Structure formats: C-alpha cells, structure tokens
Short mmCIF file of C-alpha atoms and ligand atoms in Angstrom, two decimals:
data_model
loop_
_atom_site.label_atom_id
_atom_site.label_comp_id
_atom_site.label_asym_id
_atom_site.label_seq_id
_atom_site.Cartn_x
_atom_site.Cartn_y
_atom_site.Cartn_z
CA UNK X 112 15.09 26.41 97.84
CA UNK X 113 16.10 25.67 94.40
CA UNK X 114 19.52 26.41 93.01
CA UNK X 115 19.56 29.81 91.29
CA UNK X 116 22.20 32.19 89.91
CA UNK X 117 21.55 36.36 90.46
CA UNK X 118 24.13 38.77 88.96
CA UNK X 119 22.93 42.09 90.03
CA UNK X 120 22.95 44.85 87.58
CA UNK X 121 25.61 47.42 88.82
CA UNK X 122 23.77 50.40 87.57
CA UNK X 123 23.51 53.17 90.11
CA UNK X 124 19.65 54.86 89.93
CA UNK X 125 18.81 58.14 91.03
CA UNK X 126 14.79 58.63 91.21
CA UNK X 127 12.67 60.61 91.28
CA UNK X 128 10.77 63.75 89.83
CA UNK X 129 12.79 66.72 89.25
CA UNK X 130 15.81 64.41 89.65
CA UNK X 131 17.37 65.44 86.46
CA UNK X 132 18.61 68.63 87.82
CA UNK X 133 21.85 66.54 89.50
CA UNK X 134 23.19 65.37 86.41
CA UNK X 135 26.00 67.34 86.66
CA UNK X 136 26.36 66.52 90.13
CA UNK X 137 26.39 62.67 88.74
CA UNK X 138 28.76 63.21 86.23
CA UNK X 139 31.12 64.81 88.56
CA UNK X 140 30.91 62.23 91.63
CA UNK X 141 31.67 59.38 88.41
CA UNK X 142 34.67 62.19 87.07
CA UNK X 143 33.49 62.70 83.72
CA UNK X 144 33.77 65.83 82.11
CA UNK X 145 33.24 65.43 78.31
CA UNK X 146 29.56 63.91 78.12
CA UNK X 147 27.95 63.98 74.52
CA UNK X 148 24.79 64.15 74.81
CA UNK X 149 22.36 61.77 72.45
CA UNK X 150 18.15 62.32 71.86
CA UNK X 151 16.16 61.85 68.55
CA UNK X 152 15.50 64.57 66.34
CA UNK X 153 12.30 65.14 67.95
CA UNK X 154 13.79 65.74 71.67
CA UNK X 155 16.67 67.73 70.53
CA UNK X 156 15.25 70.53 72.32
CA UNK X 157 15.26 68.81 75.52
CA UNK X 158 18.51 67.75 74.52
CA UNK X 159 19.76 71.17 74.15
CA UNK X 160 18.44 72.40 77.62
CA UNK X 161 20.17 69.65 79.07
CA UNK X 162 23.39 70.05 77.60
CA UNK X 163 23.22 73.74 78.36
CA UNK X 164 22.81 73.19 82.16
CA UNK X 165 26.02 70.94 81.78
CA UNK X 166 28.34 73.67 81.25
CA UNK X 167 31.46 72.83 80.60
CA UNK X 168 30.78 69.03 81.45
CA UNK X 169 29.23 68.58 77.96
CA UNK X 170 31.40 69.32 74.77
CA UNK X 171 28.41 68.38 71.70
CA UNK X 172 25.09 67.32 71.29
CA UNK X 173 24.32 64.35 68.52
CA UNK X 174 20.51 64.47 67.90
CA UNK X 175 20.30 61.57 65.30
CA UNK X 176 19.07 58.65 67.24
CA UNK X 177 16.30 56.46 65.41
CA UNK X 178 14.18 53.16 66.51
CA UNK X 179 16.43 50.12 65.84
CA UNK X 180 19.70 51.71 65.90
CA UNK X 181 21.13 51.49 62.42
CA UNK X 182 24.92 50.60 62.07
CA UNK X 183 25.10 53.80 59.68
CA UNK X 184 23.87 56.33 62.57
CA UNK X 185 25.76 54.53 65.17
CA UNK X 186 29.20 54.52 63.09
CA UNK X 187 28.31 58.42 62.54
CA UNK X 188 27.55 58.99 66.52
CA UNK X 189 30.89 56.92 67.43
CA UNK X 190 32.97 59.50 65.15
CA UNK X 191 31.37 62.52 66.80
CA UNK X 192 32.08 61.26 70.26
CA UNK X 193 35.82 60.48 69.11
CA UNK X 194 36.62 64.07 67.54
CA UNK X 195 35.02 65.74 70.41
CA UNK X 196 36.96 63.46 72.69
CA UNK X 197 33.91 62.16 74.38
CA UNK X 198 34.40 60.57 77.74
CA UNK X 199 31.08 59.35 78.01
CA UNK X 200 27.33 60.09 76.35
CA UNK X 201 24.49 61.00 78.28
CA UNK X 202 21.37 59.44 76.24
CA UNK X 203 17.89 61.26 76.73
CA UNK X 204 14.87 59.31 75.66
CA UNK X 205 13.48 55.88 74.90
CA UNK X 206 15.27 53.02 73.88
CA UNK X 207 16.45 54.21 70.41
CA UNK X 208 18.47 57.13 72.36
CA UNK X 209 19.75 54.36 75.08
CA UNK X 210 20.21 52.45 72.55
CA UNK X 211 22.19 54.00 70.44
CA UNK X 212 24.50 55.44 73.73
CA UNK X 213 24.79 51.57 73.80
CA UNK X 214 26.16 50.87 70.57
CA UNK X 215 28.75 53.80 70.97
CA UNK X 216 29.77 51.90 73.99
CA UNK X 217 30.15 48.78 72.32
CA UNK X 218 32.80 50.51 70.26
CA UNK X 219 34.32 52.69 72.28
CA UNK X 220 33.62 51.21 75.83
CA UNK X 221 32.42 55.20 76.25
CA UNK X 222 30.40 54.66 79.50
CA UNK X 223 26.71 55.38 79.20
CA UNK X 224 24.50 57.98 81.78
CA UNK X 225 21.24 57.45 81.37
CA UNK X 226 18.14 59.60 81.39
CA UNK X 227 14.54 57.52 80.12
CA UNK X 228 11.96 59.07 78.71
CA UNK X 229 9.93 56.31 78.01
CA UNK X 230 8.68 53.10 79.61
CA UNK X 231 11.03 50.42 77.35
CA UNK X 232 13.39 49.94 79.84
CA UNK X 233 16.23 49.53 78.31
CA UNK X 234 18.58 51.50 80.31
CA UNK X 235 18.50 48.65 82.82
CA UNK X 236 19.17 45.90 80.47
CA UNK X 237 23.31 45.24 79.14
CA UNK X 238 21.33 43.59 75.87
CA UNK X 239 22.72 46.13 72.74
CA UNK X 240 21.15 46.08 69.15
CA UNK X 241 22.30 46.94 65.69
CA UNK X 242 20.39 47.08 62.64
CA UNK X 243 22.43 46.59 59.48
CA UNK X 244 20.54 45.90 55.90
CA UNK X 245 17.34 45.25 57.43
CA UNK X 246 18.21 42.99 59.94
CA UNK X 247 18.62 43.85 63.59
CA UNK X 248 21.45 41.20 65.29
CA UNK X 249 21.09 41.71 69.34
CA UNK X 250 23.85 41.05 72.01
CA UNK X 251 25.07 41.31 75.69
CA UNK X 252 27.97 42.85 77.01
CA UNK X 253 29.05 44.84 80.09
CA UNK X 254 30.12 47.78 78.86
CA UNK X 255 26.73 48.56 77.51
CA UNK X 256 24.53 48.68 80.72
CA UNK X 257 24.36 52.09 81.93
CA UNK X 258 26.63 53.69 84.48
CA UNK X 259 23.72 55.30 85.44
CA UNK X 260 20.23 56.07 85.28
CA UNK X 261 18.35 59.07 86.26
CA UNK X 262 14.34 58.51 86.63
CA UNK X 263 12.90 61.85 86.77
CA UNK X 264 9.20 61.24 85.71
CA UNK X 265 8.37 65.10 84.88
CA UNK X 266 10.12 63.94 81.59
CA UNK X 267 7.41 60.88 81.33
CA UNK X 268 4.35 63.84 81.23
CA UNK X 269 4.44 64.85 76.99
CA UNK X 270 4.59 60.74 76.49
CA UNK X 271 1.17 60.58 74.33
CA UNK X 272 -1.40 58.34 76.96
CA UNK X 273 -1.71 55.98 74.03
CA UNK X 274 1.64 54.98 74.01
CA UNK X 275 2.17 55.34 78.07
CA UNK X 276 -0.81 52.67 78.06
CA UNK X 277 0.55 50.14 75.52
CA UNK X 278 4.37 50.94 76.38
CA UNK X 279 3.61 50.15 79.92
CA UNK X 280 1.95 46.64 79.16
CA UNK X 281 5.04 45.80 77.46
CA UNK X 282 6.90 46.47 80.43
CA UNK X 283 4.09 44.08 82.40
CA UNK X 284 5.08 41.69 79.97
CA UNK X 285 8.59 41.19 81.00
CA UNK X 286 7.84 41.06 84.96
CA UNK X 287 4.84 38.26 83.77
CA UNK X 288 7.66 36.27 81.90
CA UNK X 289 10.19 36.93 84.69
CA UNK X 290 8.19 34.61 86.85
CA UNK X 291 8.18 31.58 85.01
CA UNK X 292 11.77 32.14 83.15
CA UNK X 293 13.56 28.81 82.83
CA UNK X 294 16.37 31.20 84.81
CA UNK X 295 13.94 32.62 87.21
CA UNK X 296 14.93 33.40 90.26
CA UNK X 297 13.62 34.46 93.98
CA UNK X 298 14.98 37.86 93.78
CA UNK X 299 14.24 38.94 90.19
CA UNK X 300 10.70 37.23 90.70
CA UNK X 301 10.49 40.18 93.38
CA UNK X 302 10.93 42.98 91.27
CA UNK X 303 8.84 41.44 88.73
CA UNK X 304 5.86 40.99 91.58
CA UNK X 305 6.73 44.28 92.51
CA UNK X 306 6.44 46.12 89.11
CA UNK X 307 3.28 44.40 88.33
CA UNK X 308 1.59 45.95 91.35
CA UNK X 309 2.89 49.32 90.72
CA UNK X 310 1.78 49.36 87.02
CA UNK X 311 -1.40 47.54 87.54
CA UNK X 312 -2.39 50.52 90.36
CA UNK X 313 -0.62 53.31 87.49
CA UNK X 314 -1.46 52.62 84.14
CA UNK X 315 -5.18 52.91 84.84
CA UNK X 316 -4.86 56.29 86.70
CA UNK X 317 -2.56 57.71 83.63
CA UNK X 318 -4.98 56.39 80.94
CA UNK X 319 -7.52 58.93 82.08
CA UNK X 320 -4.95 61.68 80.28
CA UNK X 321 -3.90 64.94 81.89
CA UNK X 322 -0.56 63.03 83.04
CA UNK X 323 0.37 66.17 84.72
CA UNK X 324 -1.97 66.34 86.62
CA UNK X 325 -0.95 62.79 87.99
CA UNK X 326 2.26 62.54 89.35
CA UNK X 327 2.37 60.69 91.64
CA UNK X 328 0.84 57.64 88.88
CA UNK X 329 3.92 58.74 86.81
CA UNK X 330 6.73 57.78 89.19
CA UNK X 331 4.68 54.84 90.19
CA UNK X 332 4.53 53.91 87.12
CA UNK X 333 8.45 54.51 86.34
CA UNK X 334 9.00 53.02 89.23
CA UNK X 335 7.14 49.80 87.61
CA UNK X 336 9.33 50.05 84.51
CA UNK X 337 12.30 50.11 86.26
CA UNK X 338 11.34 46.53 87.93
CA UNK X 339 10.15 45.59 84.40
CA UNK X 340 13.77 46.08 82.84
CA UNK X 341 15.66 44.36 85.59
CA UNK X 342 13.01 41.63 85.33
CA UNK X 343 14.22 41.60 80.82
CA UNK X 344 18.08 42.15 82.30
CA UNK X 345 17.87 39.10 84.51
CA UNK X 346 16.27 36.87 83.02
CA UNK X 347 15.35 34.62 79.36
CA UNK X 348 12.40 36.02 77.93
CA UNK X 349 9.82 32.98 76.80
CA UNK X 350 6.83 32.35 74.28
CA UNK X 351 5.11 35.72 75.05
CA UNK X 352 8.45 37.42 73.42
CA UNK X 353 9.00 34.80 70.74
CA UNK X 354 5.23 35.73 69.49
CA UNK X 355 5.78 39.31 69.41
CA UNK X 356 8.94 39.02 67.57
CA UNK X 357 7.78 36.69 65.38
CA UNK X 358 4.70 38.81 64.45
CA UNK X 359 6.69 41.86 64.71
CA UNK X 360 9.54 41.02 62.36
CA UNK X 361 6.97 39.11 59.65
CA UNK X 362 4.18 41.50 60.20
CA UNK X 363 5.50 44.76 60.64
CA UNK X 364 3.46 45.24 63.61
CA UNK X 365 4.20 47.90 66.19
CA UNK X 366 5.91 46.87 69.24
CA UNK X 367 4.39 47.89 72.32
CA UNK X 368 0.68 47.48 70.92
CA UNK X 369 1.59 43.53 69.93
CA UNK X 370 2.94 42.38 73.36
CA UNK X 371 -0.49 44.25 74.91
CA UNK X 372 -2.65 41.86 72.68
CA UNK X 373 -0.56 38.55 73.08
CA UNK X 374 0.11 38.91 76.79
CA UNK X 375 -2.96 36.97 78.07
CA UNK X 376 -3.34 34.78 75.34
CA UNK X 377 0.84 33.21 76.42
CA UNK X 378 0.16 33.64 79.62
CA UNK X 379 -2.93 31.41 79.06
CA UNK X 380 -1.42 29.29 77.23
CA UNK X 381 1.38 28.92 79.83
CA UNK X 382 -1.33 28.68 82.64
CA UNK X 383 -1.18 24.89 83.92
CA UNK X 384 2.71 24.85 83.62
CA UNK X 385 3.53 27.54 85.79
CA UNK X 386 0.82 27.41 88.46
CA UNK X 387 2.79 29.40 91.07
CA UNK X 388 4.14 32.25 88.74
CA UNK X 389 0.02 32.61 87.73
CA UNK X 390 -0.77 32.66 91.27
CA UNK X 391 1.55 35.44 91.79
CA UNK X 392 1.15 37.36 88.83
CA UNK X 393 -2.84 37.03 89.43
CA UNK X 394 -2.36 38.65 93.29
CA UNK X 395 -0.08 41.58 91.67
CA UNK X 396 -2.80 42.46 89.42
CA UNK X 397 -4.87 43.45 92.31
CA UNK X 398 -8.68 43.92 91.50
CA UNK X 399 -7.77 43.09 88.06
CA UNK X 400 -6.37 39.51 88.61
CA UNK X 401 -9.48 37.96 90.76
CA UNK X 402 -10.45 35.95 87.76
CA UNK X 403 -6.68 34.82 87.28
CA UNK X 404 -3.45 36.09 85.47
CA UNK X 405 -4.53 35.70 82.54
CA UNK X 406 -8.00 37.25 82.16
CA UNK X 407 -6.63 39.97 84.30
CA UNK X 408 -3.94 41.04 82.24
CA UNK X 409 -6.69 40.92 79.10
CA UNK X 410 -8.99 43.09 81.89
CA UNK X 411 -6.08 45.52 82.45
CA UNK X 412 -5.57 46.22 79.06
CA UNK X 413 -9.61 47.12 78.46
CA UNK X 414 -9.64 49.18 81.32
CA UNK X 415 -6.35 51.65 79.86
CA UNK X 416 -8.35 51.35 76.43
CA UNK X 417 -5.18 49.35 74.53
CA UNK X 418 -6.20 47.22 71.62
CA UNK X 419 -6.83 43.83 72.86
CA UNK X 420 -6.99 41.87 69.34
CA UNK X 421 -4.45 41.14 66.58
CA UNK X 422 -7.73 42.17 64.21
CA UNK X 423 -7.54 45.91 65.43
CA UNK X 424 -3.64 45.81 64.87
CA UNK X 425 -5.15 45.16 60.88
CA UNK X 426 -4.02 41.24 60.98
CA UNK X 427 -5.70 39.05 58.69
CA UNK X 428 -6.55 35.24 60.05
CA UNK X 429 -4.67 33.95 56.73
CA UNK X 430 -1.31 35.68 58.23
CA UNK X 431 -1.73 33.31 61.05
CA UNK X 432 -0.41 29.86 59.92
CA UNK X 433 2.53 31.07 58.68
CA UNK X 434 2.83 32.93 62.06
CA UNK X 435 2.64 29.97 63.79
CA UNK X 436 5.18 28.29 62.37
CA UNK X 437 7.72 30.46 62.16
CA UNK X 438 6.88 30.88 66.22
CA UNK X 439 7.39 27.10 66.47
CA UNK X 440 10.67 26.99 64.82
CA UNK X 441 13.96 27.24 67.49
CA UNK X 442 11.98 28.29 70.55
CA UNK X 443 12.66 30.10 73.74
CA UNK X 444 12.69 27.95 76.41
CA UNK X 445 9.13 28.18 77.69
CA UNK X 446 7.18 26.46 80.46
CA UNK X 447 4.92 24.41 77.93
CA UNK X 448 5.90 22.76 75.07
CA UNK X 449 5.34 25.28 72.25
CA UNK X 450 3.27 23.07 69.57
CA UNK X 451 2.06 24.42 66.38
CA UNK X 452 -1.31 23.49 66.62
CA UNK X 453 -1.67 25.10 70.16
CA UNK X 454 0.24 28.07 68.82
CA UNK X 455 -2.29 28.58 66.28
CA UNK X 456 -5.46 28.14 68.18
CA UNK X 457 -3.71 31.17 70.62
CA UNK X 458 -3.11 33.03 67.57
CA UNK X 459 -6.58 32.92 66.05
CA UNK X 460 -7.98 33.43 69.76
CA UNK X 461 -5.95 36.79 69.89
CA UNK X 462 -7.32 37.52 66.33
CA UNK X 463 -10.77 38.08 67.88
CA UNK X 464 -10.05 39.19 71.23
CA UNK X 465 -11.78 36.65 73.41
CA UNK X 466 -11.15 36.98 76.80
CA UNK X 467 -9.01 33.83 78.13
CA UNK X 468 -10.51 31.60 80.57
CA UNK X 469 -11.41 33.28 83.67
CA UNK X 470 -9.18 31.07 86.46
CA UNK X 471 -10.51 32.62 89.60
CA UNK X 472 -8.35 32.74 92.39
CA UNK X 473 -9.39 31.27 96.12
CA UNK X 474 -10.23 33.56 98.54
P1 LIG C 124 11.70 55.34 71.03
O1 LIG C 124 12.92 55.58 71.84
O2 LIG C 124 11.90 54.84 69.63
O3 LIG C 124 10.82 56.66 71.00
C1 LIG C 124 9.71 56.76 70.12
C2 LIG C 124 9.42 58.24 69.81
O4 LIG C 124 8.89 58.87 70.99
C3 LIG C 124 10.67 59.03 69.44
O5 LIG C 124 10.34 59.95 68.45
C4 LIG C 124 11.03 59.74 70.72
O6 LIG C 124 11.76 60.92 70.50
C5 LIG C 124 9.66 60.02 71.29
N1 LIG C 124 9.64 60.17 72.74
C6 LIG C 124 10.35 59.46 73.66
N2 LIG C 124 10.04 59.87 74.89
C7 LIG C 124 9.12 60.85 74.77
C8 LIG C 124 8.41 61.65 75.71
N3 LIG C 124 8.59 61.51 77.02
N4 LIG C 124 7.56 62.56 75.22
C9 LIG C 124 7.34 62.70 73.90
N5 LIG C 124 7.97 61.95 72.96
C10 LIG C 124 8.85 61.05 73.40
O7 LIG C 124 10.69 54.32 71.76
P2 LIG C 124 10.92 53.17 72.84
O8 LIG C 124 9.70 52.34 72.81
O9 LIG C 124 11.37 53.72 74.14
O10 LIG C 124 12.17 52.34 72.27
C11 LIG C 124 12.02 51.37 71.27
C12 LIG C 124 13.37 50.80 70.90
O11 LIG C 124 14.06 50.37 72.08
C13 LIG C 124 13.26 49.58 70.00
O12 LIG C 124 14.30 49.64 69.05
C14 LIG C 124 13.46 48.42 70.96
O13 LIG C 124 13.95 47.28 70.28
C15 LIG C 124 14.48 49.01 71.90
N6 LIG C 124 14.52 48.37 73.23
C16 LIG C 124 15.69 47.83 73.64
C17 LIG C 124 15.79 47.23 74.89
C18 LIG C 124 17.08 46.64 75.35
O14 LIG C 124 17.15 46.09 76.45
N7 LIG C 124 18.14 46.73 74.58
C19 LIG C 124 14.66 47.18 75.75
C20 LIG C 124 13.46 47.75 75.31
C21 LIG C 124 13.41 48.36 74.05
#
C-alpha cells in the first residue's frame, strides 16, 4: 500500500431526522451556555424557533448571513457575539450561515455548532472564506471546523428540488475528485465511494418532488453530503474545481448548476489517468455507471432533470477561449496534464451537452 497521510476531522455528528431537538442537550454535554445563533434573512424564522427552544443557552440571534461571506457582515456578526458575550454560535443553514459562524471563529476562536440546511457541506470542511471588495480570499484553520454538526434532514424538506438536484451533484463532485486527488487516500476514497452510492440511489428519488413525502431519500441523501464534505475536507480538489471556479468567477455562473455540467466532461477528460478511481466511481453510480464514470455521471444528471450544458447556463462558445486559458494558468494538481487545447475541446463539448464517451464497464 502506498504511503498516505489521514488527519481525521474531529467534528462530532449527530444524525438523523428530528435530531435537532438535542441541541441543547449538545450544547450542554460541550458546556456552552451563551450560543448566538446565525441564519440568513430568509431562515430567521427557523432561527427564532431554534433559539427559543434554547432557553437560557442562547443570549441573541444575528440573522444577516449572505452567500460569500462579506468581511463587512462578518466584522458586524463578530461585534454582536462580543457584546452579548457569545461563547459560541450555532449556524443554521447552508454554507453562507456556516460560513459566516466560520469567519466569527477565525476572529474570535468562538467554537462553531453546526446545523445544515443544505447539501454544500461545508460544516465538515476547516476551509473559511472572506469576501472583501469583490474578491473572495479562502483559508484553513482549526478553529473553524465545527465542534459539531447536527444532520436532521426534516430541515432538508422546503430545499426547492431544483436546487436539492444540482446542490447534490456538487457534492458528487467532490467524492469523484476525492478518488483521484494527488493526496488521495484509502480511507477518504471510502467515504467518497460511499457518498456516491448514497446520492446516486437519492437524488433520483428526491427529483420526483414531494420531498416530504421521501424521507428516507433525504437522510440518504444527507448522509451522501456528509461523505461529500469529508471527501472536500481531506483532500486537494483537481481540474473539475479549477473549471468551475474559473467559469464561476469570470462568468458569473451559479455554483451548484456549473459543477453539474462540467462533472463528466473532467472526469472524461481525466479518464485514462486515473483508471482505478473511474472504475470505482463507475460501480458507485450503480445502474447509472454501466457505461463508465463518466457517461454515468452525465446520465445521473438527465435523470434528476439538472442542466447538462454550459449553453442552458446562457454561455456563449466565444466565452470559451478565454475560459480556457485562464483554467490553464497555475493549475490544481490533476491526474492529466491540463493543456489548453484539451481544455478547450472539453469546454466546447460541455457547451453542447454531448454525452462523453460511453466506457462500459466488464461484467
Ligand atoms: P446558501 O447557504 O447561500 O443558501 C442559499 C439560499 O437558500 C439562502 O437564502 C438560504 O437561506 C436558503 N436555504 C438554505 N437552506 C434552505 C432550506 N433547507 N430550505 C429553504 N431555503 C434554504 O447556499 P449553499 O449552497 O449551502 O452555500 C453556498 C456558499 O457556501 C458559497 O459561498 C460557497 O462558497 C460556500 N461553501 C463553502 C464550503 C467550505 O468548505 N468552506 C463548502 C461548500 C460551500
């Protein structure tokens, strides 16, 4: 066996649905007893119900979180957790509300509990971001990964299926990369094998709407996310997340929706480099990955009825060069060489949506 370094996370997880109803419980087993809780604007009302049933435990409720964490709302957070005298912030919702419980803990070193509402999965990653002027500048650090995450996947059920669809691909897309990391590893290559499956059996089931009505494709699902962020924790994303934020930062394209349509077209492109992680990523995707990784993943993402072309995502082929090049310039470390002229073709095949190459797998 090759030689490999693993640093588990030390998050502790409590899952399951209903799951958010020990929160108190978890803030009193970890002896906190001044949480300020975080959501958006548009979850403040969840917000409020949950720090109501915190009693005493919670001393103020800061419902200004928004995408990409801006050093202005951050700085305003960090001085309403230090005149409250916050001991830690319990952040409800998707990786702006994590994310922004992160950035007060970069600060403050305010330990962060917690509670996803989306698929993003950044409550399992110690990777913080700050948006000043425009420009986001990312980092690691300890004292930013969660203390501890509840999954309760009731709170998963008003996520639009749209965005469950799309948001979940994402997460596919960090297992997929996970595999053939330049760090990979045997035991983050497990999780990653293992939230493939579970999101390859869930996403379908929760594209067909009525989420409520499915709950048990909710936790799975969840359950597939959480794999996905330990997969993004533990490992250096590669060409698939170079391309998205390359088109996402020149483009303006939305997040989730531009990993769906590049996955298969990097993972093609990756195909004859990383034979094994195909292999493996191909027998996760289940009925889905009989004609290989990469035509499954395209499959996966027709069958939940996510846009599989940069054209729907209103990209124009001129956009593309440029693209390309800006994709070429300081790489991640990737599997293949990442060559402009390669990088374009992969570009202008996602433009149209052609299915990769079908690369059955033996029976
Ligand atoms: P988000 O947190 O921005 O949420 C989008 C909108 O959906 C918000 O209005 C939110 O209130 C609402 N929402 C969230 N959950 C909902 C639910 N269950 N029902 C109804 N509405 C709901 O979206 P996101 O995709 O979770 O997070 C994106 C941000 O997270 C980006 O800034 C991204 O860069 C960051 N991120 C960071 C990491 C990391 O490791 N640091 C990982 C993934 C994403």
């Amino acid at each position: 066996m090759d030689r490999f370094i693993y640093e588990a996370a030390p998050a502790r997880v409590i899952f399951g649905a209903g799951m958010l109803a020990t929160l108190g419980d978890e803030l009193d087993r970890l002896g906190f007893k001044r949480a300020l809780v975080l959501s958006t604007p548009e979850q403040r009302e969840l917000a409020q119900r949950v720090h109501d049933s915190l009693d005493t435990r919670a001393v103020g409720l800061f419902d200004g979180a928004v995408m990409h964490v801006p050093v202005e709302v951050a700085k305003a957070a960090g001085q309403v957790a230090d005149s409250l005298q916050a001991d830690c912030t319990v952040a409800i919702g998707g990786g702006s509300t994590i994310g922004l419980g992160k950035a007060i803990a970069l600060r403050s070193k305010r330990p962060v509990i917690a509670v996803p509402t989306t698929f993003a999965g950044s409550e399992m990653t110690a990777v913080w971001g700050l948006t000043e002027n425009g420009v986001k500048t990312t980092g690691r650090d300890a004292a930013v990964l969660p203390r501890a995450v509840i999954y309760d996947s009731i709170l998963l059920a008003s996520l639009p299926t749209a965005m469950a669809g799309v948001s979940g691909m994402n997460a596919i897309a960090h297992c997929v990369e996970a595999l053939y990391a330049i760090d990979a590893n045997p035991v983050i290559s497990l999780f990653a094998e293992q939230g493939i499956v579970a999101l390859a059996e869930a996403l379908p089931q929760l594209a067909e709407g009525k989420p409520l009505l499915r709950p048990g494709a909710l936790a799975r699902a969840q359950y597939g996310c959480w794999m996905a962020g330990m997969s993004l924790n533990g490992t250096s994303m590669a060409l698939h997340h170079k391309l998205c934020h390359t088109l996402g930062g020149s483009l303006n394209l939305p997040h989730a929706q531009t990993h769906t349509v590049i996955l298969p077209y990097a993972t093609a492109y990756n195909a004859n480099a990383a034979p094994e992680a195909m292999h493996r990523i191909a027998l996760a995707l289940g009925p889905f990955g009989r004609q290989g990784a990469a035509r499954g993943l395209h499959e996966l993402a027709r069958a939940i009825g996510a846009p599989t072309s940069l054209a729907e995502l209103g990209v124009a082929r001129a956009a593309l060069p440029k693209v390309a090049e800006l994709a070429t310039r300081a790489p991640y470390p990737n599997p293949r060489a990442v060559e402009r002229d390669a990088i374009l073709a992969l570009l202008e095949q996602a433009l149209t949506g052609e299915p990769p190459a079908a690369d059955p797998l033996d029976d």
